[in-house]
mmCIF file of C-alpha atoms in Angstrom:
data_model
loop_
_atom_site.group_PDB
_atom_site.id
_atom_site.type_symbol
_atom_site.label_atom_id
_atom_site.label_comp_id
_atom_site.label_asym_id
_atom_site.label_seq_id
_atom_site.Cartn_x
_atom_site.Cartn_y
_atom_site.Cartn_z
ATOM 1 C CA UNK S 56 13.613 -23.766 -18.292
ATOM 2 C CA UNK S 57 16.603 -22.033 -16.980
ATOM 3 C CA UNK S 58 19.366 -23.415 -14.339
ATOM 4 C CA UNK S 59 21.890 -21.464 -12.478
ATOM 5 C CA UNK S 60 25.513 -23.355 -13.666
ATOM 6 C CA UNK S 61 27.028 -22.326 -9.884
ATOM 7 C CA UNK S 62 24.302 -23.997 -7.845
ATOM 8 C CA UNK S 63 22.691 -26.311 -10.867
ATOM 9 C CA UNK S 64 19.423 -25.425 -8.914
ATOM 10 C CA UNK S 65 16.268 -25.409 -11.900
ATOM 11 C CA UNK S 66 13.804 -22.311 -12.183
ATOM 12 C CA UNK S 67 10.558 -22.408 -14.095
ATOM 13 C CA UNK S 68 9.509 -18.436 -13.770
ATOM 14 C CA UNK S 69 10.622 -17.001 -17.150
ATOM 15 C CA UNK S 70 11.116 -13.366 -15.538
ATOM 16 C CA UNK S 71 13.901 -14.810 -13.713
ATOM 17 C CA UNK S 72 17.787 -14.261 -15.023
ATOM 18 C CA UNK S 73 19.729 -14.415 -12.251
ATOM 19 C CA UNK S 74 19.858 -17.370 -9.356
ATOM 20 C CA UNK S 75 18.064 -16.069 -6.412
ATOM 21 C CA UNK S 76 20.535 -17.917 -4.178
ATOM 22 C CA UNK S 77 24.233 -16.715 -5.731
ATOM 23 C CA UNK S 78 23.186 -14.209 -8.227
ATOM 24 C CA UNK S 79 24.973 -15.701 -10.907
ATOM 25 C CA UNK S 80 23.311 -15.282 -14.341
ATOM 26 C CA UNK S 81 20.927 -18.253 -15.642
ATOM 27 C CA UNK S 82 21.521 -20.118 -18.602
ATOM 28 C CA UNK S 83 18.366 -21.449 -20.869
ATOM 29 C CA UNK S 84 18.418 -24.588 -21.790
ATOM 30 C CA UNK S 85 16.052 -26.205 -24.125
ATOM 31 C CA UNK S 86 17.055 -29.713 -23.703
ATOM 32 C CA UNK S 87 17.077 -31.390 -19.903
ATOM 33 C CA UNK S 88 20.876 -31.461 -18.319
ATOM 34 C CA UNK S 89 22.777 -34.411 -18.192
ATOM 35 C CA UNK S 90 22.882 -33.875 -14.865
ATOM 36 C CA UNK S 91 21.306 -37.494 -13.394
ATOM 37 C CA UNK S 92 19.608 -35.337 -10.411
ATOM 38 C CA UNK S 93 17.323 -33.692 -12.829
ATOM 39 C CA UNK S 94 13.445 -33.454 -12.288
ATOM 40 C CA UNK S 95 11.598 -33.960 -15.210
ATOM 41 C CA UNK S 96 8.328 -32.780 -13.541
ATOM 42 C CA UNK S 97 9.210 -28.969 -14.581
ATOM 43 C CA UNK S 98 6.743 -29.058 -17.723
ATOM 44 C CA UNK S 99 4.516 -32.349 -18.029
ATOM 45 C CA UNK S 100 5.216 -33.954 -21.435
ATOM 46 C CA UNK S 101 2.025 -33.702 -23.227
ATOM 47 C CA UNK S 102 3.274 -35.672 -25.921
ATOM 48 C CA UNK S 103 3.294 -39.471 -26.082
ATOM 49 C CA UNK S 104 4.830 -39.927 -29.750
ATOM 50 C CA UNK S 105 8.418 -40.900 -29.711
ATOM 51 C CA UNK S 106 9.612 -38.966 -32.512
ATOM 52 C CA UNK S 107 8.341 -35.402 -30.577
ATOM 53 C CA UNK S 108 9.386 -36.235 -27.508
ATOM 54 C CA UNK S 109 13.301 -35.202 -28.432
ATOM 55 C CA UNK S 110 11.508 -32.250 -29.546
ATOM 56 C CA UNK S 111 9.220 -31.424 -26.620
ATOM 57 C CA UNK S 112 11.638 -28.786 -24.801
ATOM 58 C CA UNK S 113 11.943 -26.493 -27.718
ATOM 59 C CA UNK S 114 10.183 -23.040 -27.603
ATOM 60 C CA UNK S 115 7.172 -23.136 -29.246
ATOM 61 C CA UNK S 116 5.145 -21.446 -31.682
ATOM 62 C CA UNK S 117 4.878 -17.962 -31.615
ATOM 63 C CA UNK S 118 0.913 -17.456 -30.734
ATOM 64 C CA UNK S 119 -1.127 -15.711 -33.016
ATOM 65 C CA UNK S 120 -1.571 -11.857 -32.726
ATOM 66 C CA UNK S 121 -4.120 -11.159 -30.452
ATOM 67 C CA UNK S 122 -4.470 -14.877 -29.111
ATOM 68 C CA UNK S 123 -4.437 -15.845 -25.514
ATOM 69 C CA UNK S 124 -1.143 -16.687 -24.165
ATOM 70 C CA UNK S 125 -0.680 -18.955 -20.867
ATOM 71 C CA UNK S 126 0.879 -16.590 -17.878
ATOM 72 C CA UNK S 127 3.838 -19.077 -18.127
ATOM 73 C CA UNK S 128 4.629 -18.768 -22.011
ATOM 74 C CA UNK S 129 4.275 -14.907 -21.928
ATOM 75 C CA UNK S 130 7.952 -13.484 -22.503
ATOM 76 C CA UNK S 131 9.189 -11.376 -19.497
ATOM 77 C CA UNK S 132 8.119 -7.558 -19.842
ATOM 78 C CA UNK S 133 11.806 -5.924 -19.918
ATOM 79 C CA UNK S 134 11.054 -2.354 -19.197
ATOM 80 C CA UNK S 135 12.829 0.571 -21.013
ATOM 81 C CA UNK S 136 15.646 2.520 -20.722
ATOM 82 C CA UNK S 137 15.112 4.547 -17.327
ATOM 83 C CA UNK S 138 14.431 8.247 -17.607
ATOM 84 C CA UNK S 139 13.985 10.726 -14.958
ATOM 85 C CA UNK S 140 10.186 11.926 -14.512
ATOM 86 C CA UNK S 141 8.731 15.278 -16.412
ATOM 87 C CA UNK S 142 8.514 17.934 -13.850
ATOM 88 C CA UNK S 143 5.207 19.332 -13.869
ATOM 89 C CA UNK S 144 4.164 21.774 -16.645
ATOM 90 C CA UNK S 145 4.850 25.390 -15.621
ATOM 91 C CA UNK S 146 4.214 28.544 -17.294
ATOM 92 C CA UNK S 147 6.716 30.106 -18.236
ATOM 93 C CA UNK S 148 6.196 34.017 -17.236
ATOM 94 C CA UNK S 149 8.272 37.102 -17.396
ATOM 95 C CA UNK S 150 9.402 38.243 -13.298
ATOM 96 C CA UNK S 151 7.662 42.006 -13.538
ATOM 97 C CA UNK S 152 9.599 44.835 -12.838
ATOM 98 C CA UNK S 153 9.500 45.919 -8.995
ATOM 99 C CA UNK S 154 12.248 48.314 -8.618
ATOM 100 C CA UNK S 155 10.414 51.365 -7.270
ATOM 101 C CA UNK S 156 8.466 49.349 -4.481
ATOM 102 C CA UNK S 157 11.545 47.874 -3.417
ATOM 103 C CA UNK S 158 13.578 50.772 -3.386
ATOM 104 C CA UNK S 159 10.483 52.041 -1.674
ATOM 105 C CA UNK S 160 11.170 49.254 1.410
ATOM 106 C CA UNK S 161 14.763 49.111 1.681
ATOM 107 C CA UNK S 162 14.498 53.174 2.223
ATOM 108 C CA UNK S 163 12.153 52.813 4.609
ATOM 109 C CA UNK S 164 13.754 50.327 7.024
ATOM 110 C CA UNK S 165 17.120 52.160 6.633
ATOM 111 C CA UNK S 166 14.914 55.212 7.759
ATOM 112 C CA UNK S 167 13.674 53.350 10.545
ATOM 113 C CA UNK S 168 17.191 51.965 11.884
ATOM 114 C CA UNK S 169 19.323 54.599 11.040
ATOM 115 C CA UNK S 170 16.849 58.395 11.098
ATOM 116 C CA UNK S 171 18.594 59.574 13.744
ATOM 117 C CA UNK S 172 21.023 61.036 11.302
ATOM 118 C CA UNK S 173 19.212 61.784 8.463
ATOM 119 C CA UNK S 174 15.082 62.424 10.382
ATOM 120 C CA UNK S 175 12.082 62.061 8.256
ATOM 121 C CA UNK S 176 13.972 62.327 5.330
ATOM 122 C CA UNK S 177 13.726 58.537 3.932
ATOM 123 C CA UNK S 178 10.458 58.193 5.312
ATOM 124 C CA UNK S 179 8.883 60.790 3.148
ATOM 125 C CA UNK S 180 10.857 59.162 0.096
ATOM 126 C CA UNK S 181 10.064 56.000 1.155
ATOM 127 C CA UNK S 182 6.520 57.069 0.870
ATOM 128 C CA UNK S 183 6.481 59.272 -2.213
ATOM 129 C CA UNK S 184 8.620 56.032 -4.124
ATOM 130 C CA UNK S 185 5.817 53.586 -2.647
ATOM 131 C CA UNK S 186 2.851 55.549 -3.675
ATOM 132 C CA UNK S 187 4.723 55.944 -6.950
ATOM 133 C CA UNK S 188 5.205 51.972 -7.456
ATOM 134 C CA UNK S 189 1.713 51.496 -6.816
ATOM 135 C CA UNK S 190 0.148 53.493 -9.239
ATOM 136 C CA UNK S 191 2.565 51.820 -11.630
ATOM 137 C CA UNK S 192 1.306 48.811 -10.288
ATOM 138 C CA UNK S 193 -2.672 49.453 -10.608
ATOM 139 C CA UNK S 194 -1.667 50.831 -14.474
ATOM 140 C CA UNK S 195 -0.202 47.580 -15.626
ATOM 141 C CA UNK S 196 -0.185 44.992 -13.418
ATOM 142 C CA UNK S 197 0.968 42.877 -15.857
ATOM 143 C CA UNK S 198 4.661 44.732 -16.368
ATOM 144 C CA UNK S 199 5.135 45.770 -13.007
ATOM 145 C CA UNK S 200 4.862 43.884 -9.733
ATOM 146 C CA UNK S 201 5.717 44.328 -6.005
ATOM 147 C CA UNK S 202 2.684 45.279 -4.450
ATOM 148 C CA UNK S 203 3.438 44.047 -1.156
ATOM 149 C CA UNK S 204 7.201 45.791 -0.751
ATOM 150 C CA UNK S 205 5.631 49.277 -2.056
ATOM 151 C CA UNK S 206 2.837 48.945 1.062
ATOM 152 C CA UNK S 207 5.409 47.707 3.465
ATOM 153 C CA UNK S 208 7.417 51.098 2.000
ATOM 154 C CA UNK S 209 4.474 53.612 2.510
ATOM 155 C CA UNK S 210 3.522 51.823 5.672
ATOM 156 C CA UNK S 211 6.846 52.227 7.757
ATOM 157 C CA UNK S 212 7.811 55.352 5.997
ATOM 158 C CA UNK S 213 4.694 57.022 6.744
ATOM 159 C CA UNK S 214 5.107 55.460 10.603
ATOM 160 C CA UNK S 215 8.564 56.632 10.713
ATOM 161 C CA UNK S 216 6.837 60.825 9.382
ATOM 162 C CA UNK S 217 4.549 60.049 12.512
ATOM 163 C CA UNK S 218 7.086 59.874 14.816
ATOM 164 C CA UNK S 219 9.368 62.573 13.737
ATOM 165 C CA UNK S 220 5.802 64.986 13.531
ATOM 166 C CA UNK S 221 4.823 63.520 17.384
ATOM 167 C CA UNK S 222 8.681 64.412 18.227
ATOM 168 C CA UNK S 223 8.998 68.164 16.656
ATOM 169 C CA UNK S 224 4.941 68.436 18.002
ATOM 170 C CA UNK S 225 6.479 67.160 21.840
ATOM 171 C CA UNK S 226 9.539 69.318 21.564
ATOM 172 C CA UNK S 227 7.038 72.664 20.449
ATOM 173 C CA UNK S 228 4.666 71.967 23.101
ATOM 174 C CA UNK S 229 7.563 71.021 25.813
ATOM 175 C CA UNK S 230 8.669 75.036 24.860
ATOM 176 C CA UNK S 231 5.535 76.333 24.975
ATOM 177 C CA UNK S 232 4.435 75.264 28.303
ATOM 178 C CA UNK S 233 8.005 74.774 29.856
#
């Protein structure tokens, strides 16, 4: 049995420890209270003999291993020390190399934004660096990656050749017939 000392109000549940009305810590007590407002119905006395009965409040016996214990004699289950959970299991793996198909994109878009200046100049290394990455890629796709910058690098570099070659094939034919 445990009683809160604030309140003096009596719980039987033994995974209680602190009074649900105050929160102040219970005390157990293995001998009824003085206190004259007690209720002795909290365990019936099973006992009739007079020289158990001063001995009826004690804990008893610990039950045998593997015995049945009542719900209400069963010690409370105090749970471990709290640890964070296990993030899932990854494999570990190397980031392959994917210099060349990068390069490969970033020369391409700056081809694309800025060719005025510089005409199908990045767009034909765009493509030759792209085409380069890839067959890197398809010889060991385990130590080099980046397939998808190298094809976005051959893609808009060879888009950006096709315009300059529609251009300089406008500009002969605008000549030619003009």
């Amino acid at each position: 049995m445990k009683y809160c000392p604030q309140c003096n109000k009596q719980f039987n549940e033994p995974w209680l420890s602190f009074c649900s009305d105050d929160g102040t810590p219970l005390i157990t007590q293995m001998t009824p209270p003085a206190d004259p407002n007690w209720d002795p119905q909290i365990r019936d006395t099973k006992v009739k003999d007079p020289s158990e009965q001063e001995t009826q409040w004690f804990t008893r016996e610990p039950p045998v291993a593997g015995g049945w214990i009542a719900p209400d004699e069963r010690p409370p289950m105090a749970p471990g020390a709290w640890q964070p959970p296990q993030p899932p299991y990854q494999v570990r793996t190397t980031q392959p190399s994917q210099a060349l198909a990068l390069c490969s994109m970033i020369v391409a878009i700056c081809g694309l934004v800025f060719g005025g200046c510089l005409g199908p100049v990045p767009g034909i290394v765009a493509v030759v660096l792209g085409l380069m990455a890839l067959a890197q890629i398809k010889k060991s796709p385990d130590k080099v990656g980046g397939k998808p910058f190298a094809m976005a690098g051959v893609i808009i570099g060879g888009l950006t050749i096709a315009f300059y070659v529609l251009l300089l094939l406008w500009i002969l034919a605008a000549i030619a017939f003009g």
